[in-house]
XYZ file of C-alpha atoms in Angstrom:
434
model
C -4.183 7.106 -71.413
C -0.112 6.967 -70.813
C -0.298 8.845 -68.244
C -2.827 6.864 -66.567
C -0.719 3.807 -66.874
C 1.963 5.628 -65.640
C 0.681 6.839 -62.603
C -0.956 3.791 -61.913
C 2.468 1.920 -62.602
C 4.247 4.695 -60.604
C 1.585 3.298 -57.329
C 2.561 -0.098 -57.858
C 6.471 0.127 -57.869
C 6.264 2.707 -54.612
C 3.661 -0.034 -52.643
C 6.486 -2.332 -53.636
C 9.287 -0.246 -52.163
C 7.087 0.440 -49.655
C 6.817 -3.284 -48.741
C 10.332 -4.243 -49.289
C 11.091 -1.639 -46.775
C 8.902 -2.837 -43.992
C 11.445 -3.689 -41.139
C 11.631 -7.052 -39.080
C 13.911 -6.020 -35.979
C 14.589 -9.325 -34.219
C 15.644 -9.028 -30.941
C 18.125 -11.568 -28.807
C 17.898 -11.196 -25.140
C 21.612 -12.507 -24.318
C 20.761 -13.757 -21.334
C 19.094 -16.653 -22.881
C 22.791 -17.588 -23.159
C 23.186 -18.010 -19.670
C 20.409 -20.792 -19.588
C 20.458 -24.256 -18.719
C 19.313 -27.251 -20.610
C 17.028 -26.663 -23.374
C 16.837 -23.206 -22.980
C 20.338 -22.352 -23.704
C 19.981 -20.567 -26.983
C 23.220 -19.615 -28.206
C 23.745 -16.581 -31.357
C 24.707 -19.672 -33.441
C 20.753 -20.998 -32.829
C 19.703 -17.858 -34.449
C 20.904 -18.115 -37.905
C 18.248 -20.535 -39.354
C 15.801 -17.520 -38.785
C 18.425 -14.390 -39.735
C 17.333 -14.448 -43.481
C 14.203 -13.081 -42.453
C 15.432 -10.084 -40.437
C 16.453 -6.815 -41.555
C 17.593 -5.551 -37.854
C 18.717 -7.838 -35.041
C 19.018 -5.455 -31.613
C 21.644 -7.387 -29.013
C 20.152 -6.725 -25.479
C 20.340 -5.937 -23.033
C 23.104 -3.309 -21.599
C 22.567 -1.234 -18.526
C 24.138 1.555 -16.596
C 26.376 1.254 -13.906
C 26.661 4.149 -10.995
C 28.979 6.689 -13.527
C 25.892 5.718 -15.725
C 27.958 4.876 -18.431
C 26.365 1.875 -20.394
C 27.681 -1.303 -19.442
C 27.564 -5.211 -19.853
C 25.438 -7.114 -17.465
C 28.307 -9.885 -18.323
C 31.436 -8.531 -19.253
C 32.881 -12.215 -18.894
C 30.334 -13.356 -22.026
C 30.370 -10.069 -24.304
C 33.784 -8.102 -24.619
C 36.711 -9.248 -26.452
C 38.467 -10.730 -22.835
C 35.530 -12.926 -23.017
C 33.688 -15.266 -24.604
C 33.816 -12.224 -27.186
C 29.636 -12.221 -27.592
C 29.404 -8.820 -29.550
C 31.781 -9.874 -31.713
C 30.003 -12.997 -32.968
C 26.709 -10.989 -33.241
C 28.088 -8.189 -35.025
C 30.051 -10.759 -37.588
C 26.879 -11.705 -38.562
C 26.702 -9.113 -40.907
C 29.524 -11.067 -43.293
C 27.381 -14.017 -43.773
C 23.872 -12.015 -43.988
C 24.463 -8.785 -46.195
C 22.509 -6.091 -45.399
C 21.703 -7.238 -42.031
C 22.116 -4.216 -39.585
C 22.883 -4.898 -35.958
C 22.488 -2.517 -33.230
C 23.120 -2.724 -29.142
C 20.284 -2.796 -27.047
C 20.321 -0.831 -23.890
C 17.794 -0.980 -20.955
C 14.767 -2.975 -21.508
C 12.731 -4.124 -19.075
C 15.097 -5.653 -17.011
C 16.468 -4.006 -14.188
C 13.239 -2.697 -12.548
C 15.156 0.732 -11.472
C 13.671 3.281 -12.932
C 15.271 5.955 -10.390
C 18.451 4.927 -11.425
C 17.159 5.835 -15.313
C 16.153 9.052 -14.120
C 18.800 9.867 -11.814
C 20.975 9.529 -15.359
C 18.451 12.453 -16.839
C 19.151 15.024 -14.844
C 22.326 15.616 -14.734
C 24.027 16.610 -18.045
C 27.538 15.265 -17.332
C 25.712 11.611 -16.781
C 24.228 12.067 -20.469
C 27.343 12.736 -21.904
C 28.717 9.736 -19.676
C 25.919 7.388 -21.217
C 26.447 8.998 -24.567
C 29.930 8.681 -25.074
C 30.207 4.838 -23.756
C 27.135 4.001 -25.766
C 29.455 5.628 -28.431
C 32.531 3.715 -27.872
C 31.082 0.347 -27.566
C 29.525 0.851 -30.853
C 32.589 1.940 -32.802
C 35.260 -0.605 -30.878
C 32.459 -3.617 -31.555
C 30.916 -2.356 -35.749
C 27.619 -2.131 -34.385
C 25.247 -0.233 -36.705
C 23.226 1.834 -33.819
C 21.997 1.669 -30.934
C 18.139 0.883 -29.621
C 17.407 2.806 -26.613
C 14.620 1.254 -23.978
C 15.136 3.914 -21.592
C 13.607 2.298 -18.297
C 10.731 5.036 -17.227
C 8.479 4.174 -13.994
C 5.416 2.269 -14.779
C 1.842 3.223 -14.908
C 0.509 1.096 -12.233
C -1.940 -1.850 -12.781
C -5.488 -0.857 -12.564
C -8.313 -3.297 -11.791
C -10.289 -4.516 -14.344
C -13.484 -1.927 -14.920
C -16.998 -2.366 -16.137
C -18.204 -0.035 -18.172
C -20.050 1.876 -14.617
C -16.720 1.574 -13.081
C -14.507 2.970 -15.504
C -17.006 5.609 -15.316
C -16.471 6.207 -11.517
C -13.040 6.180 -12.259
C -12.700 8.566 -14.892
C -14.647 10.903 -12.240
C -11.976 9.982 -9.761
C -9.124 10.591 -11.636
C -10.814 14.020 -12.658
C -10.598 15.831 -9.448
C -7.492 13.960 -8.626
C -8.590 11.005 -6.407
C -7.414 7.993 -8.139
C -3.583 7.967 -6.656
C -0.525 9.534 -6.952
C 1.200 10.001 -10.206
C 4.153 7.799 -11.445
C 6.230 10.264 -11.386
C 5.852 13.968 -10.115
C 9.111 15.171 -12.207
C 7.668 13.813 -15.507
C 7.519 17.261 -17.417
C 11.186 18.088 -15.947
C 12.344 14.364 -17.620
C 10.599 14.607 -20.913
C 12.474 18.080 -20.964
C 15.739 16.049 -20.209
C 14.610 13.031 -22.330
C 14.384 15.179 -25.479
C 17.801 16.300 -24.809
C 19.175 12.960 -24.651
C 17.852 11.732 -27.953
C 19.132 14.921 -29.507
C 22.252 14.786 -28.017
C 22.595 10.898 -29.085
C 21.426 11.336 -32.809
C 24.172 14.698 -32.542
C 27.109 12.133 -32.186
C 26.058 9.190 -34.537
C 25.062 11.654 -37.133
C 28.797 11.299 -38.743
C 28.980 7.459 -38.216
C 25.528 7.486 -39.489
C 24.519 5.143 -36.667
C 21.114 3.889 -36.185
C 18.985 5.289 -33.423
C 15.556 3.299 -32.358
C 13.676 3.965 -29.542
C 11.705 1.304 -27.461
C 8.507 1.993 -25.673
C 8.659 -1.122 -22.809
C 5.194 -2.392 -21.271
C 3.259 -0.429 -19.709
C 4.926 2.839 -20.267
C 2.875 5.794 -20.312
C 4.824 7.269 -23.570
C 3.145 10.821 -23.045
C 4.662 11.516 -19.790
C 7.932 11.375 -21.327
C 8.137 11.603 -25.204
C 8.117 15.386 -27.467
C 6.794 14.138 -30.739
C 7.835 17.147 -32.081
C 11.027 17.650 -30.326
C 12.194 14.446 -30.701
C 10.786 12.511 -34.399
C 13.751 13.605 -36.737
C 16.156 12.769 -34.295
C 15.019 8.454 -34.003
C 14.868 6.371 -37.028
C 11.967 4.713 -35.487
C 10.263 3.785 -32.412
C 9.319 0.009 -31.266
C 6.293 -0.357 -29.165
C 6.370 -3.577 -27.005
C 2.835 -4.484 -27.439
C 2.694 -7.124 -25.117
C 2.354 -7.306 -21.026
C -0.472 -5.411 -21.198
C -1.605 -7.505 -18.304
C 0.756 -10.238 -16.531
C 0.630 -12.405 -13.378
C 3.241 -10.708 -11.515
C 1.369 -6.958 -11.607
C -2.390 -8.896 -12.301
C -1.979 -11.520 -9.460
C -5.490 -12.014 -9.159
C -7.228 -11.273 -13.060
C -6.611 -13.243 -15.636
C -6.817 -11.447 -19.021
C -5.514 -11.146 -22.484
C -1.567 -10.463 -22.000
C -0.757 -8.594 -25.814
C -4.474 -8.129 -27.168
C -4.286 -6.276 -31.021
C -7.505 -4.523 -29.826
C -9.452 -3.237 -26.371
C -11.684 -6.228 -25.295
C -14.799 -5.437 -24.139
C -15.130 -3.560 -20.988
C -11.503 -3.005 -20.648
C -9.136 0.054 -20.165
C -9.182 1.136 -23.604
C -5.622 2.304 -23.837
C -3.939 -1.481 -22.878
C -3.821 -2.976 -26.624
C -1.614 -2.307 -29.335
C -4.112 -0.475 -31.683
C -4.441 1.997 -28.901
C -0.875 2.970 -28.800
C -0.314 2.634 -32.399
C -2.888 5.251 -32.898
C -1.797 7.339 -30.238
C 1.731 7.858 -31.686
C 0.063 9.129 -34.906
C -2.099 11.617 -33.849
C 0.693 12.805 -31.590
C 2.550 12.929 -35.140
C 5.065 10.191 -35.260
C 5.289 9.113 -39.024
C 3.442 5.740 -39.523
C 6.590 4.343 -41.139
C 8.647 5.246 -38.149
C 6.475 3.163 -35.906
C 7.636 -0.755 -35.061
C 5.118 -3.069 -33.796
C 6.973 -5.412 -31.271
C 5.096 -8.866 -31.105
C 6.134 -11.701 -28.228
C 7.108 -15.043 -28.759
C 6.065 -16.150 -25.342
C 3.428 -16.042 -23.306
C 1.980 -15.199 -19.815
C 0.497 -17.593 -17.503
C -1.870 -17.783 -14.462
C -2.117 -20.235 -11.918
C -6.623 -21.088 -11.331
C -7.741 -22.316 -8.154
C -11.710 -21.761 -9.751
C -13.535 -19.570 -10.952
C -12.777 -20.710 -14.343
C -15.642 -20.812 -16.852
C -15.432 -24.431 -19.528
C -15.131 -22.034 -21.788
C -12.136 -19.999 -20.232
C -13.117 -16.884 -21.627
C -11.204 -13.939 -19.714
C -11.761 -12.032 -17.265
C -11.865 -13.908 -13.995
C -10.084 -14.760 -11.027
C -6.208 -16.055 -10.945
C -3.991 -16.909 -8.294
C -0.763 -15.692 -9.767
C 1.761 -17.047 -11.757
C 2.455 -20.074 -12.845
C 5.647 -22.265 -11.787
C 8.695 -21.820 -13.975
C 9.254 -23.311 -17.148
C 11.689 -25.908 -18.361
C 13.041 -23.531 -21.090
C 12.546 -20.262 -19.966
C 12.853 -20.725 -16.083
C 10.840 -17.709 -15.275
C 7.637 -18.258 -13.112
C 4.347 -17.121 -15.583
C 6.360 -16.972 -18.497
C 6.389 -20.117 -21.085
C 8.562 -20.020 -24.641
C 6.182 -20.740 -27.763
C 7.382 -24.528 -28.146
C 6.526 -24.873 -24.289
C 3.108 -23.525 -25.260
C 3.449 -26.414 -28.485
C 4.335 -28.788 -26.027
C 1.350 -28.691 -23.672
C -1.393 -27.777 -25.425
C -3.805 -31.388 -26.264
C -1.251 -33.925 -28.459
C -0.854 -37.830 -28.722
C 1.846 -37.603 -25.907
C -0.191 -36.055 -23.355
C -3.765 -36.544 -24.132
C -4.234 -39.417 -21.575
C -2.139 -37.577 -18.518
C -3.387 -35.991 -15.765
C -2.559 -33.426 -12.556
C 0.195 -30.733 -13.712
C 1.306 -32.634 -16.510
C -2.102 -32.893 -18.027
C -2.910 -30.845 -21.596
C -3.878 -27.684 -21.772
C -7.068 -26.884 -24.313
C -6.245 -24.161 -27.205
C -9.067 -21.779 -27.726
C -8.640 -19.625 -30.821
C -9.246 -16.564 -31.752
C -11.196 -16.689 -35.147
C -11.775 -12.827 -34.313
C -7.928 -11.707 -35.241
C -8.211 -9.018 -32.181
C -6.999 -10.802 -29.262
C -4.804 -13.824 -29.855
C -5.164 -17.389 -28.448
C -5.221 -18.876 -25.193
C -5.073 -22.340 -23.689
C -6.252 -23.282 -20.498
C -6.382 -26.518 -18.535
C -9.485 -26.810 -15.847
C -8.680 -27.396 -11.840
C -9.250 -30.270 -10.382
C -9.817 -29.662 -6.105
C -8.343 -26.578 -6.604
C -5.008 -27.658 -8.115
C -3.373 -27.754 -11.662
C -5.464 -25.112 -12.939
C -3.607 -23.071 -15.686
C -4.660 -20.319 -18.546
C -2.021 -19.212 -20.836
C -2.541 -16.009 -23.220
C 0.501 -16.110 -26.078
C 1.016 -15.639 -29.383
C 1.314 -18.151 -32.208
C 2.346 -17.716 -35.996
C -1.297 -16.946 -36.852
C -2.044 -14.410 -34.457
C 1.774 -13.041 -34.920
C 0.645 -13.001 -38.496
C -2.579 -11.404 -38.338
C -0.561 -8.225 -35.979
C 1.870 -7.757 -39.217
C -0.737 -7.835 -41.446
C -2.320 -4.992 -39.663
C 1.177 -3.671 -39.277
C 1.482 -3.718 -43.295
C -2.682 -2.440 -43.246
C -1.104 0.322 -41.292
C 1.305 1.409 -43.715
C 3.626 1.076 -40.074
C 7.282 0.769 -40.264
C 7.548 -3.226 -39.855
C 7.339 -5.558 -36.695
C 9.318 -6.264 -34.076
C 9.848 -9.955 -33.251
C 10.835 -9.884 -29.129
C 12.289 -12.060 -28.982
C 14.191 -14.780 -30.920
C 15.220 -16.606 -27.971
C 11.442 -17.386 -27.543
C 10.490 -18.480 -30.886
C 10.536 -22.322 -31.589
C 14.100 -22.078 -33.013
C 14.870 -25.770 -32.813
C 11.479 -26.977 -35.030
C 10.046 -29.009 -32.371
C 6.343 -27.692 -32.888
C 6.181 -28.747 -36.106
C 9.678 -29.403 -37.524
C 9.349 -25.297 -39.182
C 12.119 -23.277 -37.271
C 11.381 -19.889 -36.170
C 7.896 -20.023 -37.248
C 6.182 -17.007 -35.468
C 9.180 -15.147 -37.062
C 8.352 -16.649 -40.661
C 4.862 -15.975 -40.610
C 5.707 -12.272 -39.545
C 8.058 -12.050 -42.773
C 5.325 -13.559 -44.853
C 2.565 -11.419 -43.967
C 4.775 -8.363 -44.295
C 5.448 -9.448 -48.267
């Protein structure tokens, strides 16, 4: 009978520690400093939502020609500056326990070559490693989170089930295009050996070492499970861009889906790669599901449905936003802002409401969409909101996963204008994760 209790008591204090240690990595791209207007979020914005993080990554660094890892804005982040990593690493005195770590790459620079060129060449890995190294000591960083920037896989149109079956045929016998890269097995080679040789010099400092897979990475070509899974401390997946209106110009479809709609390539959704890691033999606690805080959006000349159910024909992305000034891209309180509400219920044209459809299913997250009129105005936005963020860390925590990632901060509705709740994707993450 004691023992009984015991064991069962023995359950309950592990699914505890097991749920106290579920990670919330929030991310700050710094260039949302560099902003005008509204969208200006500075690190001070941040720390209404800090309390629920346990990681905050600072991105994003690059590589310059020596490849040694390097400030997009010296001016705004070393200590001749506006001293940037210093205020985000300070954070740690006001919020103990709080690790911070450097983000390098990302999705950002849209040179892979340059990435690779860094692989294959040991001196440039010991050049990346040891300035990596030295920012991190000369600024108390706690790690590093490497999103090494691989080559794409390239969009695909979207298949019916006879299609996909063509295709498959196709890419059997080698007829469905060239590969992304034609040096992949040489790079995962090198690849492994950077992570190694990383993890080699932070193992004294005991440094952190994450690894980000960005959009739309094809994570086989260039990850050794086994080589490579005692040398991170985790690994992020950016489960979002699955499908976007700068590489989907013309199909309009769910941008960070938790599961493969119907009909659809069955590997873009985050269930897909989550599963994929495991059976590859990544850890389930060393695996990070990154969630946005934005959303995509596609310009509709027709072919919409009144029900605006994807897929169908776009036109492209939509014009920037007033926040995050990037064409197809709109923060979560821009979302707020246009879907239906007593300010802009009556308006019309581009400044007209957008309708919110739900998605009562918890598999592919909401969208909103406002109807053409002569072919103009037409919008559809897939994003993410703090129930569908919610419902991805619940199946995180389902998962027995390592935590989420929130990507990023930046994007969130820091200043409460939704609802008057700051940072409330981020909350509801944290809640769900309890």
């Amino acid at each position: 009978m004691w023992i009984k209790i015991a064991v069962v008591f023995c359950l309950v204090i592990n699914t505890i520690e097991a749920d106290n240690n579920s990670k919330v990595v929030c991310y700050y791209d710094s260039r949302a400093y560099l902003r005008e207007g509204l969208g200006k979020v500075q690190i001070s914005d941040l720390e209404a939502g800090l309390s629920q993080c346990t990681h905050v990554v600072y991105g994003f660094l690059s590589i310059n020609d020596q490849k040694r890892v390097v400030s997009l804005d010296p001016t705004r982040d070393y200590d001749h500056g506006k001293r940037l990593f210093r205020e985000a690493t300070t954070l740690k005195v006001r919020y103990p326990g709080l690790k911070v770590l450097l983000g390098v790459g990302g999705d950002i620079s849209g040179e892979p070559d340059k990435w690779l060129s860094l692989l294959e060449q040991s001196t440039s890995r010991i050049a990346f490693i040891n300035s990596a190294y030295d920012l991190i000591k000369t600024y108390n960083f706690d790690g590093l989170d490497l999103a090494f920037e691989f080559p794409k896989i390239k969009p695909k149109k979207i298949q019916s089930s006879i299609g996909s079956f063509f295709y498959s045929i196709k890419k059997a016998v080698g007829a469905a295009g060239k590969p992304v890269d034609p040096k992949s097995d040489e790079h995962r080679e090198e690849f492994t050996a950077l992570v190694r040789e990383l993890k080699n010099s932070f193992r004294h400092d005991g440094y952190i070492l994450s690894i980000t897979i960005n959009p739309n990475v094809n994570s086989s070509l260039y990850l050794d499970v086994p080589q490579t899974v005692a040398n991170f401390d985790w690994i992020n997946i950016a489960g979002f861009d699955f499908q976007t209106p700068q590489r989907n110009k013309k199909e309009v479809d769910y941008a960070a889906p938790l599961y493969a709609p119907s009909e659809r390539n069955p590997e873009l959704n985050v269930d897909y790669q989550v599963t994929n890691l495991i059976n590859r033999g990544v850890p389930s606690s060393k695996i990070v599901i990154g969630i946005p805080t934005f959303g995509r959006g596609w310009t509709i000349e027709d072919g919409l449905t009144a029900t605006g159910v994807p897929p169908f024909e776009g036109n492209g992305p939509t014009p920037e936003g007033m926040q995050s000034k990037q064409e197809g891209l709109f923060s979560y309180p821009e979302i707020c802002a246009k879907l239906t509400n007593d300010q802009n219920k009556n308006l019309k044209g581009e400044n007209g409401p957008i309708r919110k459809v739900g998605d009562p299913s918890k598999r592919f997250g909401p969208y909103g969409y406002r109807l053409p009129v002569d072919g103009k105005f037409g919008q559809w936005i897939s994003y993410e909101d703090p129930d569908s963020a919610g419902n991805k860390a619940a199946y995180a925590k389902g998962k027995n996963l390592g935590g989420v990632a929130v990507m990023d901060l930046s994007y969130d509705d820091f200043r409460g204008a939704c609802t008057g709740d700051r940072f409330p994707i981020l909350k509801s993450v944290k809640y769900r994760l309890i």
